[in-house]
């Protein structure tokens, strides 16, 4: 790790730039540890690297601060080949390995943290939901504008955690009917609760709807932190 402090100290706390080992070389991230040793971890994943996606995407940036303000230890990072991250685009397989390495890195610094959330936008939602299948400690997810028309989500069988799928009614990249098909499939699974939100008038980039998007995400996270929006059986087990 090589932290510096040249990023967003205007938010009231330093958020170090970090460099950590990934499967294809170094990965560049922004990291904000919680003051609580056992705080949950949040990992935020950016959109498609070949279409301008970076960890500084506005939605990714806003998700990062949403989790950070709620006391999570939070990390966002650039997939391989983006910014100062080494390697080359790998059509999802390598990016999933990058995300796993990022989670490993945070967990190594926070061994007392028992739970984790994953949040992703577009391509990042696809990677995030694959990571969800591999890591039982991930207890919640936020998937913004997933693209089941472009990417195969059949691996979600069964989906292991409850979460939020949120998308725009006017999304031409991930049409609402395709997202609805994914949600309908997940609704048939027992033991989880999928919350779906459709933002009327929003496109894939949530132009002019950013505030609504973030309010919906924050409302969902706050409800989950209160123990809501999960099946009754899960509440009883806890």
CSV table of N, CA, C and O in Angstrom, one decimal, residues 96-150:
chain,number,residue,atom,x,y,z
A,96,UNK,N,-13.3,-9.4,-12.5
A,96,UNK,CA,-13.8,-10.1,-11.3
A,96,UNK,C,-12.6,-10.5,-10.4
A,96,UNK,O,-12.8,-10.3,-9.2
A,97,UNK,N,-11.5,-10.9,-10.9
A,97,UNK,CA,-10.3,-11.2,-10.1
A,97,UNK,C,-9.8,-10.0,-9.4
A,97,UNK,O,-9.4,-10.0,-8.3
A,98,UNK,N,-9.9,-8.8,-10.1
A,98,UNK,CA,-9.5,-7.6,-9.5
A,98,UNK,C,-10.3,-7.2,-8.3
A,98,UNK,O,-9.8,-6.8,-7.3
A,99,UNK,N,-11.7,-7.4,-8.5
A,99,UNK,CA,-12.6,-7.1,-7.4
A,99,UNK,C,-12.4,-8.0,-6.2
A,99,UNK,O,-12.4,-7.6,-5.0
A,100,UNK,N,-12.1,-9.3,-6.5
A,100,UNK,CA,-11.8,-10.2,-5.4
A,100,UNK,C,-10.5,-9.8,-4.6
A,100,UNK,O,-10.5,-9.9,-3.4
A,101,UNK,N,-9.5,-9.4,-5.4
A,101,UNK,CA,-8.2,-9.0,-4.8
A,101,UNK,C,-8.5,-7.7,-4.0
A,101,UNK,O,-7.9,-7.6,-2.9
A,102,UNK,N,-9.3,-6.8,-4.4
A,102,UNK,CA,-9.6,-5.6,-3.7
A,102,UNK,C,-10.3,-5.9,-2.4
A,102,UNK,O,-9.9,-5.3,-1.3
A,103,UNK,N,-11.2,-6.8,-2.4
A,103,UNK,CA,-11.9,-7.2,-1.2
A,103,UNK,C,-10.9,-7.9,-0.2
A,103,UNK,O,-10.9,-7.6,1.0
A,104,UNK,N,-10.1,-8.7,-0.8
A,104,UNK,CA,-9.1,-9.4,0.1
A,104,UNK,C,-8.2,-8.4,0.8
A,104,UNK,O,-7.9,-8.5,1.9
A,105,UNK,N,-7.8,-7.3,0.0
A,105,UNK,CA,-6.9,-6.3,0.5
A,105,UNK,C,-7.5,-5.6,1.7
A,105,UNK,O,-6.9,-5.4,2.7
A,106,UNK,N,-8.8,-5.2,1.5
A,106,UNK,CA,-9.4,-4.4,2.6
A,106,UNK,C,-9.6,-5.4,3.8
A,106,UNK,O,-9.4,-4.9,5.0
A,107,UNK,N,-10.0,-6.6,3.6
A,107,UNK,CA,-10.2,-7.5,4.7
A,107,UNK,C,-8.9,-7.8,5.4
A,107,UNK,O,-9.0,-8.0,6.7
A,108,UNK,N,-7.8,-7.8,4.7
A,108,UNK,CA,-6.5,-8.0,5.4
A,108,UNK,C,-6.2,-6.9,6.4
A,108,UNK,O,-5.5,-7.1,7.4
A,109,UNK,N,-6.7,-5.7,6.1
A,109,UNK,CA,-6.5,-4.5,7.0
A,109,UNK,C,-7.5,-4.5,8.1
A,109,UNK,O,-7.3,-3.8,9.1
A,110,UNK,N,-8.6,-5.1,7.9
A,110,UNK,CA,-9.8,-5.1,8.8
A,110,UNK,C,-10.2,-6.5,9.2
A,110,UNK,O,-11.4,-6.8,8.9
A,111,UNK,N,-9.4,-7.2,9.9
A,111,UNK,CA,-9.8,-8.6,10.1
A,111,UNK,C,-11.0,-8.8,11.1
A,111,UNK,O,-11.6,-9.8,11.1
A,112,UNK,N,-11.3,-7.7,11.8
A,112,UNK,CA,-12.5,-7.8,12.7
A,112,UNK,C,-13.8,-7.5,12.0
A,112,UNK,O,-14.9,-7.6,12.6
A,113,UNK,N,-13.7,-7.1,10.8
A,113,UNK,CA,-15.0,-6.8,10.0
A,113,UNK,C,-15.6,-8.1,9.5
A,113,UNK,O,-14.9,-8.9,8.8
A,114,UNK,N,-16.8,-8.3,9.9
A,114,UNK,CA,-17.4,-9.6,9.6
A,114,UNK,C,-18.4,-9.6,8.4
A,114,UNK,O,-18.8,-10.6,7.9
A,115,UNK,N,-18.7,-8.4,8.0
A,115,UNK,CA,-19.7,-8.3,6.9
A,115,UNK,C,-19.3,-7.3,5.8
A,115,UNK,O,-18.4,-6.5,6.0
A,116,UNK,N,-19.9,-7.4,4.7
A,116,UNK,CA,-19.5,-6.6,3.5
A,116,UNK,C,-20.7,-6.3,2.6
A,116,UNK,O,-21.6,-7.1,2.6
A,117,UNK,N,-20.6,-5.2,2.0
A,117,UNK,CA,-21.6,-4.8,0.9
A,117,UNK,C,-20.9,-4.6,-0.4
A,117,UNK,O,-19.7,-4.2,-0.4
A,118,UNK,N,-21.5,-4.9,-1.5
A,118,UNK,CA,-21.0,-4.6,-2.8
A,118,UNK,C,-21.9,-3.7,-3.6
A,118,UNK,O,-23.2,-3.9,-3.5
A,119,UNK,N,-21.4,-2.7,-4.2
A,119,UNK,CA,-22.2,-1.8,-5.0
A,119,UNK,C,-21.6,-1.6,-6.4
A,119,UNK,O,-20.3,-1.5,-6.4
A,120,UNK,N,-22.3,-1.7,-7.4
A,120,UNK,CA,-21.8,-1.5,-8.8
A,120,UNK,C,-22.7,-0.9,-9.7
A,120,UNK,O,-24.0,-1.0,-9.5
A,121,UNK,N,-22.2,-0.2,-10.7
A,121,UNK,CA,-23.0,0.5,-11.7
A,121,UNK,C,-22.6,0.0,-13.1
A,121,UNK,O,-21.5,-0.1,-13.5
A,122,UNK,N,-23.7,-0.5,-13.8
A,122,UNK,CA,-23.6,-0.9,-15.2
A,122,UNK,C,-22.7,-2.2,-15.2
A,122,UNK,O,-23.0,-3.2,-14.6
A,123,UNK,N,-21.6,-2.1,-15.9
A,123,UNK,CA,-20.6,-3.2,-16.0
A,123,UNK,C,-20.2,-3.6,-14.5
A,123,UNK,O,-20.0,-4.8,-14.2
A,124,UNK,N,-20.0,-2.6,-13.7
A,124,UNK,CA,-19.7,-2.9,-12.3
A,124,UNK,C,-20.7,-3.7,-11.5
A,124,UNK,O,-20.4,-4.4,-10.6
A,125,UNK,N,-22.0,-3.5,-11.9
A,125,UNK,CA,-23.1,-4.3,-11.3
A,125,UNK,C,-22.9,-5.8,-11.6
A,125,UNK,O,-23.1,-6.6,-10.8
A,126,UNK,N,-22.6,-6.0,-12.9
A,126,UNK,CA,-22.4,-7.4,-13.3
A,126,UNK,C,-21.2,-8.1,-12.6
A,126,UNK,O,-21.3,-9.2,-12.1
A,127,UNK,N,-20.1,-7.4,-12.4
A,127,UNK,CA,-18.9,-7.9,-11.7
A,127,UNK,C,-19.3,-8.1,-10.2
A,127,UNK,O,-19.0,-9.1,-9.6
A,128,UNK,N,-20.0,-7.1,-9.7
A,128,UNK,CA,-20.3,-7.1,-8.3
A,128,UNK,C,-21.2,-8.3,-7.9
A,128,UNK,O,-21.0,-9.0,-6.9
A,129,UNK,N,-22.2,-8.6,-8.8
A,129,UNK,CA,-23.1,-9.8,-8.5
A,129,UNK,C,-22.4,-11.1,-8.7
A,129,UNK,O,-22.7,-12.1,-8.1
A,130,UNK,N,-21.3,-11.1,-9.5
A,130,UNK,CA,-20.5,-12.4,-9.6
A,130,UNK,C,-19.7,-12.5,-8.4
A,130,UNK,O,-19.6,-13.7,-7.8
A,131,UNK,N,-19.1,-11.4,-7.8
A,131,UNK,CA,-18.4,-11.5,-6.6
A,131,UNK,C,-19.3,-12.0,-5.4
A,131,UNK,O,-18.9,-12.8,-4.6
A,132,UNK,N,-20.5,-11.5,-5.5
A,132,UNK,CA,-21.5,-11.9,-4.5
A,132,UNK,C,-21.6,-13.4,-4.4
A,132,UNK,O,-21.8,-14.0,-3.3
A,133,UNK,N,-21.6,-14.1,-5.5
A,133,UNK,CA,-21.8,-15.5,-5.5
A,133,UNK,C,-20.6,-16.2,-4.9
A,133,UNK,O,-20.7,-17.4,-4.4
A,134,UNK,N,-19.4,-15.6,-4.9
A,134,UNK,CA,-18.2,-16.3,-4.4
A,134,UNK,C,-17.9,-16.0,-2.9
A,134,UNK,O,-17.1,-16.6,-2.3
A,135,UNK,N,-18.5,-14.9,-2.4
A,135,UNK,CA,-18.1,-14.5,-1.0
A,135,UNK,C,-19.3,-14.4,-0.1
A,135,UNK,O,-20.1,-13.5,-0.1
A,136,UNK,N,-19.5,-15.4,0.8
A,136,UNK,CA,-20.6,-15.5,1.6
A,136,UNK,C,-20.7,-14.4,2.6
A,136,UNK,O,-21.8,-14.1,3.2
A,137,UNK,N,-19.6,-13.6,2.9
A,137,UNK,CA,-19.7,-12.5,3.8
A,137,UNK,C,-20.4,-11.3,3.3
A,137,UNK,O,-20.7,-10.4,4.0
A,138,UNK,N,-20.7,-11.3,1.9
A,138,UNK,CA,-21.4,-10.2,1.4
A,138,UNK,C,-22.9,-10.3,1.7
A,138,UNK,O,-23.5,-11.2,1.3
A,139,UNK,N,-23.4,-9.4,2.5
A,139,UNK,CA,-24.7,-9.5,3.0
A,139,UNK,C,-25.7,-8.6,2.3
A,139,UNK,O,-26.9,-8.7,2.5
A,140,UNK,N,-25.2,-7.7,1.5
A,140,UNK,CA,-26.2,-6.8,0.7
A,140,UNK,C,-25.5,-6.3,-0.5
A,140,UNK,O,-24.3,-6.2,-0.6
A,141,UNK,N,-26.3,-5.9,-1.5
A,141,UNK,CA,-25.8,-5.4,-2.7
A,141,UNK,C,-26.7,-4.3,-3.2
A,141,UNK,O,-27.9,-4.2,-3.0
A,142,UNK,N,-26.1,-3.4,-4.0
A,142,UNK,CA,-26.8,-2.3,-4.8
A,142,UNK,C,-26.3,-2.4,-6.2
A,142,UNK,O,-25.1,-2.3,-6.5
A,143,UNK,N,-27.2,-2.8,-7.1
A,143,UNK,CA,-26.8,-2.9,-8.5
A,143,UNK,C,-27.6,-1.8,-9.3
A,143,UNK,O,-28.8,-1.9,-9.4
A,144,UNK,N,-26.8,-0.9,-9.8
A,144,UNK,CA,-27.4,0.2,-10.6
A,144,UNK,C,-27.3,0.0,-12.1
A,144,UNK,O,-26.2,-0.3,-12.6
A,145,UNK,N,-28.4,0.0,-12.8
A,145,UNK,CA,-28.5,-0.2,-14.2
A,145,UNK,C,-27.7,-1.4,-14.7
A,145,UNK,O,-26.8,-1.3,-15.6
A,146,UNK,N,-28.0,-2.6,-14.1
A,146,UNK,CA,-27.4,-3.8,-14.7
A,146,UNK,C,-27.9,-4.0,-16.1
A,146,UNK,O,-28.9,-3.5,-16.5
A,147,UNK,N,-27.1,-4.8,-16.9
A,147,UNK,CA,-27.4,-5.0,-18.3
A,147,UNK,C,-27.6,-6.5,-18.6
A,147,UNK,O,-26.7,-7.1,-19.3
A,148,UNK,N,-28.7,-7.1,-18.2
A,148,UNK,CA,-28.9,-8.5,-18.6
A,148,UNK,C,-29.1,-8.7,-20.1
A,148,UNK,O,-29.0,-9.9,-20.5
A,149,UNK,N,-29.3,-7.7,-20.8
A,149,UNK,CA,-29.4,-7.8,-22.3
A,149,UNK,C,-28.0,-8.0,-22.9
A,149,UNK,O,-27.9,-8.4,-24.0
A,150,UNK,N,-27.0,-7.6,-22.2
A,150,UNK,CA,-25.6,-7.6,-22.7
A,150,UNK,C,-24.8,-8.7,-22.0
A,150,UNK,O,-24.0,-9.4,-22.6
